Amino acid sequence: MVLVVDDDDGVVGTLRVWLKKRGFEVVSCRDGQEAYRYLKKKKCKCMILDINMPNISGIELLILMQAEGIKVPTIVMAGFDDFDEAEMKNFANVVRFFKKPFDMKEMMSTVDKCTAG
């Protein structure tokens, strides 16, 4: 199962279509707070996480996950230049960082690597 966390319905919808075509079950959350509640109860193989969201941001969610030992391979995406891949490497769960708009084939390749094994 892949968890997609973004408040942009267009991004979530596009990712859902591509992931389902590859045979993944997809669950989506609109913000970090909803995702945090989900992650405390359920397991997922991979999370695709936006940075800029209401309530709890992607960065705040990563900090909470790290503090509580919630281990989920996480692909981070952002539509602005405030963060880069080097900064994201400070978070144990982050496996890759994409700037929006991103290459969907590259994103799917990264999801495949996160969910393998």
Tab-separated table of N, CA, C and O in Angstrom:
chain	number	residue	atom	x	y	z
A	1	MET	N	0.834	-1.172	0.000
A	1	MET	CA	0.000	0.000	0.000
A	1	MET	C	0.888	1.247	0.000
A	1	MET	O	1.883	1.308	0.705
A	2	VAL	N	0.498	2.221	-0.800
A	2	VAL	CA	1.220	3.487	-0.881
A	2	VAL	C	0.311	4.583	-0.327
A	2	VAL	O	-0.849	4.698	-0.722
A	3	LEU	N	0.843	5.371	0.576
A	3	LEU	CA	0.127	6.500	1.156
A	3	LEU	C	0.559	7.768	0.435
A	3	LEU	O	1.747	8.076	0.372
A	4	VAL	N	-0.408	8.494	-0.135
A	4	VAL	CA	-0.138	9.755	-0.823
A	4	VAL	C	-0.689	10.876	0.046
A	4	VAL	O	-1.887	10.893	0.367
A	5	VAL	N	0.181	11.814	0.437
A	5	VAL	CA	-0.216	12.895	1.329
A	5	VAL	C	0.011	14.231	0.621
A	5	VAL	O	1.146	14.669	0.422
A	6	ASP	N	-1.095	14.857	0.219
A	6	ASP	CA	-1.028	16.145	-0.484
A	6	ASP	C	-2.415	16.777	-0.437
A	6	ASP	O	-3.415	16.072	-0.502
A	7	ASP	N	-2.466	18.091	-0.329
A	7	ASP	CA	-3.750	18.793	-0.324
A	7	ASP	C	-4.186	19.219	-1.725
A	7	ASP	O	-5.230	19.825	-1.887
A	8	ASP	N	-3.412	18.874	-2.735
A	8	ASP	CA	-3.738	19.190	-4.130
A	8	ASP	C	-4.423	17.974	-4.762
A	8	ASP	O	-3.779	16.957	-5.018
A	9	ASP	N	-5.729	18.086	-4.996
A	9	ASP	CA	-6.499	16.972	-5.548
A	9	ASP	C	-5.982	16.503	-6.900
A	9	ASP	O	-6.037	15.313	-7.211
A	10	GLY	N	-5.470	17.423	-7.703
A	10	GLY	CA	-4.938	17.059	-9.011
A	10	GLY	C	-3.722	16.164	-8.904
A	10	GLY	O	-3.606	15.153	-9.610
A	11	VAL	N	-2.813	16.508	-8.017
A	11	VAL	CA	-1.608	15.696	-7.805
A	11	VAL	C	-1.988	14.323	-7.255
A	11	VAL	O	-1.522	13.290	-7.734
A	12	VAL	N	-2.874	14.306	-6.261
A	12	VAL	CA	-3.306	13.043	-5.663
A	12	VAL	C	-3.977	12.162	-6.712
A	12	VAL	O	-3.684	10.971	-6.822
A	13	GLY	N	-4.869	12.748	-7.509
A	13	GLY	CA	-5.577	11.983	-8.533
A	13	GLY	C	-4.638	11.391	-9.568
A	13	GLY	O	-4.772	10.220	-9.946
A	14	THR	N	-3.682	12.172	-10.023
A	14	THR	CA	-2.718	11.691	-11.021
A	14	THR	C	-1.856	10.571	-10.447
A	14	THR	O	-1.660	9.536	-11.090
A	15	LEU	N	-1.349	10.761	-9.230
A	15	LEU	CA	-0.546	9.715	-8.595
A	15	LEU	C	-1.370	8.449	-8.387
A	15	LEU	O	-0.886	7.336	-8.614
A	16	ARG	N	-2.623	8.613	-7.975
A	16	ARG	CA	-3.501	7.456	-7.748
A	16	ARG	C	-3.646	6.626	-9.029
A	16	ARG	O	-3.517	5.406	-9.012
A	17	VAL	N	-3.896	7.294	-10.160
A	17	VAL	CA	-4.053	6.596	-11.441
A	17	VAL	C	-2.786	5.819	-11.790
A	17	VAL	O	-2.829	4.638	-12.124
A	18	TRP	N	-1.637	6.479	-11.720
A	18	TRP	CA	-0.368	5.836	-12.071
A	18	TRP	C	-0.051	4.676	-11.122
A	18	TRP	O	0.403	3.614	-11.566
A	19	LEU	N	-0.270	4.863	-9.838
A	19	LEU	CA	0.034	3.813	-8.862
A	19	LEU	C	-0.893	2.612	-9.030
A	19	LEU	O	-0.449	1.465	-8.966
A	20	LYS	N	-2.164	2.865	-9.249
A	20	LYS	CA	-3.110	1.760	-9.437
A	20	LYS	C	-2.796	0.970	-10.705
A	20	LYS	O	-2.937	-0.252	-10.722
A	21	LYS	N	-2.357	1.662	-11.761
A	21	LYS	CA	-1.957	0.966	-12.986
A	21	LYS	C	-0.804	0.004	-12.718
A	21	LYS	O	-0.654	-0.992	-13.404
A	22	ARG	N	0.011	0.318	-11.726
A	22	ARG	CA	1.161	-0.528	-11.375
A	22	ARG	C	0.792	-1.572	-10.329
A	22	ARG	O	1.636	-2.294	-9.828
A	23	GLY	N	-0.492	-1.622	-9.956
A	23	GLY	CA	-0.975	-2.652	-9.046
A	23	GLY	C	-0.932	-2.309	-7.569
A	23	GLY	O	-1.143	-3.179	-6.723
A	24	PHE	N	-0.681	-1.052	-7.241
A	24	PHE	CA	-0.621	-0.651	-5.839
A	24	PHE	C	-1.994	-0.271	-5.302
A	24	PHE	O	-2.783	0.359	-5.999
A	25	GLU	N	-2.224	-0.613	-4.050
A	25	GLU	CA	-3.365	-0.071	-3.322
A	25	GLU	C	-2.933	1.329	-2.893
A	25	GLU	O	-1.784	1.526	-2.475
A	26	VAL	N	-3.833	2.298	-2.994
A	26	VAL	CA	-3.484	3.691	-2.682
A	26	VAL	C	-4.452	4.242	-1.644
A	26	VAL	O	-5.666	4.096	-1.764
A	27	VAL	N	-3.896	4.869	-0.620
A	27	VAL	CA	-4.666	5.612	0.368
A	27	VAL	C	-4.146	7.037	0.317
A	27	VAL	O	-2.939	7.257	0.178
A	28	SER	N	-5.044	8.017	0.426
A	28	SER	CA	-4.588	9.410	0.400
A	28	SER	C	-5.060	10.153	1.646
A	28	SER	O	-6.099	9.841	2.218
A	29	CYS	N	-4.263	11.122	2.052
A	29	CYS	CA	-4.575	12.021	3.158
A	29	CYS	C	-4.346	13.445	2.666
A	29	CYS	O	-3.433	13.693	1.881
A	30	ARG	N	-5.149	14.370	3.148
A	30	ARG	CA	-5.079	15.756	2.672
A	30	ARG	C	-4.084	16.622	3.431
A	30	ARG	O	-3.785	17.729	3.018
A	31	ASP	N	-3.592	16.150	4.577
A	31	ASP	CA	-2.611	16.938	5.329
A	31	ASP	C	-1.807	16.025	6.244
A	31	ASP	O	-2.108	14.843	6.384
A	32	GLY	N	-0.781	16.590	6.852
A	32	GLY	CA	0.099	15.823	7.707
A	32	GLY	C	-0.576	15.292	8.958
A	32	GLY	O	-0.229	14.221	9.448
A	33	GLN	N	-1.554	16.020	9.465
A	33	GLN	CA	-2.272	15.578	10.664
A	33	GLN	C	-3.049	14.288	10.383
A	33	GLN	O	-2.981	13.328	11.158
A	34	GLU	N	-3.757	14.261	9.278
A	34	GLU	CA	-4.502	13.068	8.880
A	34	GLU	C	-3.535	11.896	8.622
A	34	GLU	O	-3.789	10.760	9.030
A	35	ALA	N	-2.430	12.182	7.959
A	35	ALA	CA	-1.428	11.144	7.669
A	35	ALA	C	-0.810	10.606	8.957
A	35	ALA	O	-0.599	9.391	9.092
A	36	TYR	N	-0.534	11.468	9.902
A	36	TYR	CA	0.038	11.060	11.185
A	36	TYR	C	-0.892	10.090	11.904
A	36	TYR	O	-0.462	9.036	12.384
A	37	ARG	N	-2.176	10.428	11.955
A	37	ARG	CA	-3.152	9.538	12.589
A	37	ARG	C	-3.185	8.185	11.866
A	37	ARG	O	-3.240	7.138	12.504
A	38	TYR	N	-3.139	8.216	10.550
A	38	TYR	CA	-3.158	6.986	9.761
A	38	TYR	C	-1.912	6.134	10.052
A	38	TYR	O	-2.019	4.932	10.294
A	39	LEU	N	-0.747	6.751	10.031
A	39	LEU	CA	0.510	6.031	10.224
A	39	LEU	C	0.632	5.406	11.615
A	39	LEU	O	1.319	4.404	11.789
A	40	LYS	N	-0.025	5.991	12.598
A	40	LYS	CA	0.017	5.434	13.948
A	40	LYS	C	-0.808	4.153	14.053
A	40	LYS	O	-0.582	3.343	14.944
A	41	LYS	N	-1.752	3.943	13.125
A	41	LYS	CA	-2.646	2.786	13.184
A	41	LYS	C	-2.365	1.740	12.113
A	41	LYS	O	-2.612	0.560	12.311
A	42	LYS	N	-1.890	2.171	10.950
A	42	LYS	CA	-1.743	1.274	9.795
A	42	LYS	C	-0.301	1.266	9.294
A	42	LYS	O	0.455	2.200	9.511
A	43	LYS	N	0.024	0.219	8.569
A	43	LYS	CA	1.343	0.112	7.940
A	43	LYS	C	1.211	0.401	6.449
A	43	LYS	O	0.197	0.093	5.837
A	44	CYS	N	2.245	0.980	5.907
A	44	CYS	CA	2.305	1.157	4.454
A	44	CYS	C	3.738	0.907	4.005
A	44	CYS	O	4.675	1.044	4.790
A	45	LYS	N	3.883	0.539	2.738
A	45	LYS	CA	5.212	0.229	2.203
A	45	LYS	C	5.972	1.474	1.796
A	45	LYS	O	7.189	1.490	1.757
A	46	CYS	N	5.227	2.533	1.466
A	46	CYS	CA	5.856	3.745	0.940
A	46	CYS	C	4.892	4.910	1.131
A	46	CYS	O	3.676	4.730	1.072
A	47	MET	N	5.456	6.097	1.345
A	47	MET	CA	4.637	7.303	1.436
A	47	MET	C	5.205	8.345	0.479
A	47	MET	O	6.416	8.550	0.413
A	48	ILE	N	4.303	8.987	-0.257
A	48	ILE	CA	4.661	10.127	-1.092
A	48	ILE	C	4.091	11.341	-0.379
A	48	ILE	O	2.884	11.441	-0.171
A	49	LEU	N	4.965	12.262	0.013
A	49	LEU	CA	4.603	13.336	0.939
A	49	LEU	C	4.923	14.710	0.377
A	49	LEU	O	6.069	14.993	0.015
A	50	ASP	N	3.912	15.566	0.352
A	50	ASP	CA	4.114	16.964	-0.009
A	50	ASP	C	4.618	17.715	1.227
A	50	ASP	O	4.320	17.337	2.358
A	51	ILE	N	5.358	18.776	1.007
A	51	ILE	CA	5.891	19.569	2.117
A	51	ILE	C	4.893	20.624	2.599
A	51	ILE	O	4.622	20.751	3.781
A	52	ASN	N	4.340	21.383	1.678
A	52	ASN	CA	3.498	22.523	2.032
A	52	ASN	C	2.027	22.110	2.105
A	52	ASN	O	1.371	21.983	1.080
A	53	MET	N	1.549	21.899	3.343
A	53	MET	CA	0.161	21.499	3.574
A	53	MET	C	-0.365	22.169	4.836
A	53	MET	O	0.421	22.577	5.691
A	54	PRO	N	-1.681	22.230	4.958
A	54	PRO	CA	-2.259	22.818	6.177
A	54	PRO	C	-2.125	21.881	7.383
A	54	PRO	O	-1.796	20.712	7.230
A	55	ASN	N	-2.414	22.420	8.551
A	55	ASN	CA	-2.415	21.715	9.837
A	55	ASN	C	-1.013	21.255	10.226
A	55	ASN	O	-0.347	21.954	10.949
A	56	ILE	N	-0.570	20.109	9.776
A	56	ILE	CA	0.804	19.647	10.026
A	56	ILE	C	1.485	19.560	8.664
A	56	ILE	O	1.018	18.842	7.779
A	57	SER	N	2.584	20.282	8.489
A	57	SER	CA	3.295	20.268	7.204
A	57	SER	C	4.037	18.943	7.022
A	57	SER	O	4.167	18.150	7.960
A	58	GLY	N	4.539	18.737	5.836
A	58	GLY	CA	5.331	17.544	5.572
A	58	GLY	C	6.569	17.467	6.447
A	58	GLY	O	6.933	16.397	6.942
A	59	ILE	N	7.224	18.607	6.663
A	59	ILE	CA	8.415	18.642	7.525
A	59	ILE	C	8.040	18.269	8.958
A	59	ILE	O	8.720	17.463	9.604
A	60	GLU	N	6.950	18.840	9.457
A	60	GLU	CA	6.507	18.518	10.814
A	60	GLU	C	6.166	17.030	10.940
A	60	GLU	O	6.476	16.403	11.958
A	61	LEU	N	5.553	16.465	9.906
A	61	LEU	CA	5.234	15.039	9.924
A	61	LEU	C	6.511	14.198	9.964
A	61	LEU	O	6.606	13.235	10.727
A	62	LEU	N	7.498	14.568	9.167
A	62	LEU	CA	8.778	13.844	9.186
A	62	LEU	C	9.426	13.897	10.571
A	62	LEU	O	9.976	12.903	11.051
A	63	ILE	N	9.349	15.045	11.222
A	63	ILE	CA	9.913	15.203	12.567
A	63	ILE	C	9.167	14.309	13.563
A	63	ILE	O	9.786	13.609	14.381
A	64	LEU	N	7.844	14.297	13.496
A	64	LEU	CA	7.041	13.439	14.372
A	64	LEU	C	7.368	11.965	14.150
A	64	LEU	O	7.519	11.201	15.104
A	65	MET	N	7.462	11.574	12.890
A	65	MET	CA	7.764	10.181	12.564
A	65	MET	C	9.125	9.778	13.132
A	65	MET	O	9.259	8.710	13.720
A	66	GLN	N	10.095	10.644	12.959
A	66	GLN	CA	11.443	10.362	13.453
A	66	GLN	C	11.441	10.251	14.980
A	66	GLN	O	12.042	9.336	15.541
A	67	ALA	N	10.748	11.177	15.643
A	67	ALA	CA	10.707	11.188	17.107
A	67	ALA	C	10.019	9.939	17.660
A	67	ALA	O	10.391	9.447	18.730
A	68	GLU	N	9.041	9.425	16.938
A	68	GLU	CA	8.273	8.280	17.436
A	68	GLU	C	8.699	6.952	16.821
A	68	GLU	O	8.080	5.922	17.085
A	69	GLY	N	9.732	6.977	15.995
A	69	GLY	CA	10.234	5.735	15.419
A	69	GLY	C	9.319	5.116	14.374
A	69	GLY	O	9.341	3.908	14.176
A	70	ILE	N	8.510	5.937	13.712
A	70	ILE	CA	7.649	5.444	12.632
A	70	ILE	C	8.504	5.381	11.379
A	70	ILE	O	8.953	6.409	10.870
A	71	LYS	N	8.737	4.157	10.898
A	71	LYS	CA	9.657	3.957	9.771
A	71	LYS	C	8.871	3.596	8.515
A	71	LYS	O	8.348	2.489	8.408
A	72	VAL	N	8.818	4.530	7.601
A	72	VAL	CA	8.171	4.321	6.306
A	72	VAL	C	9.048	4.997	5.251
A	72	VAL	O	9.325	6.197	5.356
A	73	PRO	N	9.511	4.254	4.239
A	73	PRO	CA	10.259	4.899	3.165
A	73	PRO	C	9.405	6.024	2.564
A	73	PRO	O	8.258	5.796	2.176
A	74	THR	N	9.966	7.231	2.522
A	74	THR	CA	9.190	8.405	2.138
A	74	THR	C	9.827	9.143	0.968
A	74	THR	O	11.019	9.443	0.981
A	75	ILE	N	8.985	9.409	-0.020
A	75	ILE	CA	9.370	10.217	-1.171
A	75	ILE	C	8.755	11.591	-0.937
A	75	ILE	O	7.542	11.714	-0.791
A	76	VAL	N	9.590	12.602	-0.869
A	76	VAL	CA	9.125	13.954	-0.584
A	76	VAL	C	9.028	14.739	-1.882
A	76	VAL	O	9.865	14.602	-2.772
A	77	MET	N	7.979	15.572	-1.976
A	77	MET	CA	7.821	16.446	-3.139
A	77	MET	C	7.450	17.840	-2.659
A	77	MET	O	6.817	18.003	-1.625
A	78	ALA	N	7.906	18.834	-3.407
A	78	ALA	CA	7.619	20.221	-3.044
A	78	ALA	C	7.487	21.058	-4.302
A	78	ALA	O	8.191	20.835	-5.280
A	79	GLY	N	6.598	22.017	-4.237
A	79	GLY	CA	6.366	22.895	-5.373
A	79	GLY	C	7.088	24.225	-5.248
A	79	GLY	O	6.810	25.149	-5.990
A	80	PHE	N	7.994	24.330	-4.309
A	80	PHE	CA	8.726	25.581	-4.111
A	80	PHE	C	10.181	25.255	-3.807
A	80	PHE	O	10.533	24.109	-3.572
A	81	ASP	N	11.029	26.260	-3.783
A	81	ASP	CA	12.472	26.051	-3.665
A	81	ASP	C	13.023	26.195	-2.248
A	81	ASP	O	14.215	26.369	-2.071
A	82	ASP	N	12.183	26.101	-1.229
A	82	ASP	CA	12.656	26.287	0.140
A	82	ASP	C	13.507	25.124	0.649
A	82	ASP	O	14.241	25.266	1.611
A	83	PHE	N	13.367	23.964	0.021
A	83	PHE	CA	14.107	22.786	0.460
A	83	PHE	C	14.789	22.139	-0.731
A	83	PHE	O	14.363	22.296	-1.864
A	84	ASP	N	15.849	21.384	-0.447
A	84	ASP	CA	16.487	20.625	-1.515
A	84	ASP	C	16.771	19.213	-1.011
A	84	ASP	O	16.565	18.893	0.161
A	85	GLU	N	17.246	18.372	-1.895
A	85	GLU	CA	17.451	16.964	-1.551
A	85	GLU	C	18.452	16.787	-0.417
A	85	GLU	O	18.276	15.934	0.446
A	86	ALA	N	19.485	17.607	-0.369
A	86	ALA	CA	20.489	17.493	0.697
A	86	ALA	C	19.851	17.698	2.070
A	86	ALA	O	20.151	16.967	3.020
A	87	GLU	N	18.961	18.665	2.190
A	87	GLU	CA	18.287	18.919	3.469
A	87	GLU	C	17.364	17.764	3.846
A	87	GLU	O	17.233	17.422	5.019
A	88	MET	N	16.722	17.166	2.861
A	88	MET	CA	15.801	16.068	3.128
A	88	MET	C	16.522	14.825	3.629
A	88	MET	O	15.949	14.005	4.325
A	89	LYS	N	17.798	14.693	3.302
A	89	LYS	CA	18.584	13.534	3.743
A	89	LYS	C	18.778	13.532	5.262
A	89	LYS	O	19.185	12.532	5.839
A	90	ASN	N	18.477	14.656	5.932
A	90	ASN	CA	18.559	14.715	7.385
A	90	ASN	C	17.469	13.886	8.060
A	90	ASN	O	17.538	13.627	9.256
A	91	PHE	N	16.452	13.518	7.304
A	91	PHE	CA	15.349	12.722	7.830
A	91	PHE	C	15.546	11.274	7.418
A	91	PHE	O	15.657	10.958	6.233
A	92	ALA	N	15.571	10.389	8.417
A	92	ALA	CA	15.890	8.973	8.175
A	92	ALA	C	14.949	8.311	7.173
A	92	ALA	O	15.368	7.442	6.416
A	93	ASN	N	13.688	8.693	7.147
A	93	ASN	CA	12.706	8.043	6.275
A	93	ASN	C	12.810	8.462	4.813
A	93	ASN	O	12.323	7.755	3.935
A	94	VAL	N	13.400	9.605	4.537
A	94	VAL	CA	13.378	10.153	3.177
A	94	VAL	C	14.353	9.398	2.275
A	94	VAL	O	15.542	9.310	2.544
A	95	VAL	N	13.792	8.878	1.171
A	95	VAL	CA	14.619	8.163	0.196
A	95	VAL	C	14.864	8.985	-1.068
A	95	VAL	O	15.834	8.750	-1.785
A	96	ARG	N	13.995	9.978	-1.316
A	96	ARG	CA	14.154	10.788	-2.535
A	96	ARG	C	13.350	12.066	-2.401
A	96	ARG	O	12.337	12.108	-1.729
A	97	PHE	N	13.814	13.109	-3.066
A	97	PHE	CA	13.136	14.402	-3.086
A	97	PHE	C	12.874	14.798	-4.532
A	97	PHE	O	13.771	14.723	-5.373
A	98	PHE	N	11.642	15.194	-4.815
A	98	PHE	CA	11.252	15.669	-6.138
A	98	PHE	C	10.700	17.084	-6.039
A	98	PHE	O	9.934	17.386	-5.122
A	99	LYS	N	11.094	17.926	-6.976
A	99	LYS	CA	10.459	19.240	-7.113
A	99	LYS	C	9.319	19.104	-8.106
A	99	LYS	O	9.441	18.417	-9.115
A	100	LYS	N	8.201	19.744	-7.783
A	100	LYS	CA	7.053	19.750	-8.703
A	100	LYS	C	7.313	20.773	-9.794
A	100	LYS	O	7.821	21.845	-9.486
A	101	PRO	N	6.948	20.530	-11.010
A	101	PRO	CA	6.403	19.269	-11.516
A	101	PRO	C	7.527	18.248	-11.665
A	101	PRO	O	8.661	18.590	-11.992
A	102	PHE	N	7.220	16.996	-11.414
A	102	PHE	CA	8.223	15.940	-11.464
A	102	PHE	C	7.931	14.989	-12.621
A	102	PHE	O	6.831	14.968	-13.165
A	103	ASP	N	8.937	14.219	-12.969
A	103	ASP	CA	8.802	13.222	-14.024
A	103	ASP	C	8.097	12.000	-13.426
A	103	ASP	O	8.613	11.382	-12.491
A	104	MET	N	6.919	11.665	-13.944
A	104	MET	CA	6.120	10.593	-13.365
A	104	MET	C	6.798	9.230	-13.476
A	104	MET	O	6.714	8.420	-12.562
A	105	LYS	N	7.498	8.981	-14.568
A	105	LYS	CA	8.187	7.690	-14.712
A	105	LYS	C	9.291	7.556	-13.662
A	105	LYS	O	9.492	6.480	-13.088
A	106	GLU	N	9.980	8.635	-13.391
A	106	GLU	CA	11.024	8.625	-12.366
A	106	GLU	C	10.409	8.428	-10.972
A	106	GLU	O	10.947	7.695	-10.140
A	107	MET	N	9.265	9.067	-10.749
A	107	MET	CA	8.553	8.895	-9.475
A	107	MET	C	8.150	7.429	-9.298
A	107	MET	O	8.355	6.841	-8.239
A	108	MET	N	7.581	6.826	-10.341
A	108	MET	CA	7.131	5.431	-10.247
A	108	MET	C	8.314	4.486	-10.043
A	108	MET	O	8.216	3.510	-9.302
A	109	SER	N	9.438	4.778	-10.676
A	109	SER	CA	10.644	3.976	-10.477
A	109	SER	C	11.094	4.032	-9.017
A	109	SER	O	11.497	3.025	-8.433
A	110	THR	N	11.000	5.202	-8.424
A	110	THR	CA	11.376	5.374	-7.023
A	110	THR	C	10.402	4.622	-6.108
A	110	THR	O	10.822	3.979	-5.138
A	111	VAL	N	9.111	4.678	-6.431
A	111	VAL	CA	8.117	3.925	-5.644
A	111	VAL	C	8.418	2.430	-5.732
A	111	VAL	O	8.386	1.719	-4.730
A	112	ASP	N	8.743	1.953	-6.929
A	112	ASP	CA	9.073	0.529	-7.102
A	112	ASP	C	10.248	0.130	-6.209
A	112	ASP	O	10.223	-0.922	-5.569
A	113	LYS	N	11.266	0.986	-6.137
A	113	LYS	CA	12.434	0.690	-5.303
A	113	LYS	C	12.045	0.675	-3.819
A	113	LYS	O	12.545	-0.151	-3.049
A	114	CYS	N	11.163	1.608	-3.416
A	114	CYS	CA	10.731	1.690	-2.008
A	114	CYS	C	9.921	0.475	-1.589
A	114	CYS	O	9.973	0.075	-0.424
A	115	THR	N	9.158	-0.070	-2.499
A	115	THR	CA	8.242	-1.148	-2.161
A	115	THR	C	8.811	-2.534	-2.442
A	115	THR	O	8.181	-3.539	-2.108
A	116	ALA	N	9.968	-2.606	-3.060
A	116	ALA	CA	10.581	-3.907	-3.383
A	116	ALA	C	11.007	-4.611	-2.087
A	116	ALA	O	11.495	-3.988	-1.162
A	117	GLY	N	10.807	-5.915	-2.079
A	117	GLY	CA	11.259	-6.706	-0.934
A	117	GLY	C	10.322	-6.665	0.138
A	117	GLY	O	10.030	-6.871	1.124
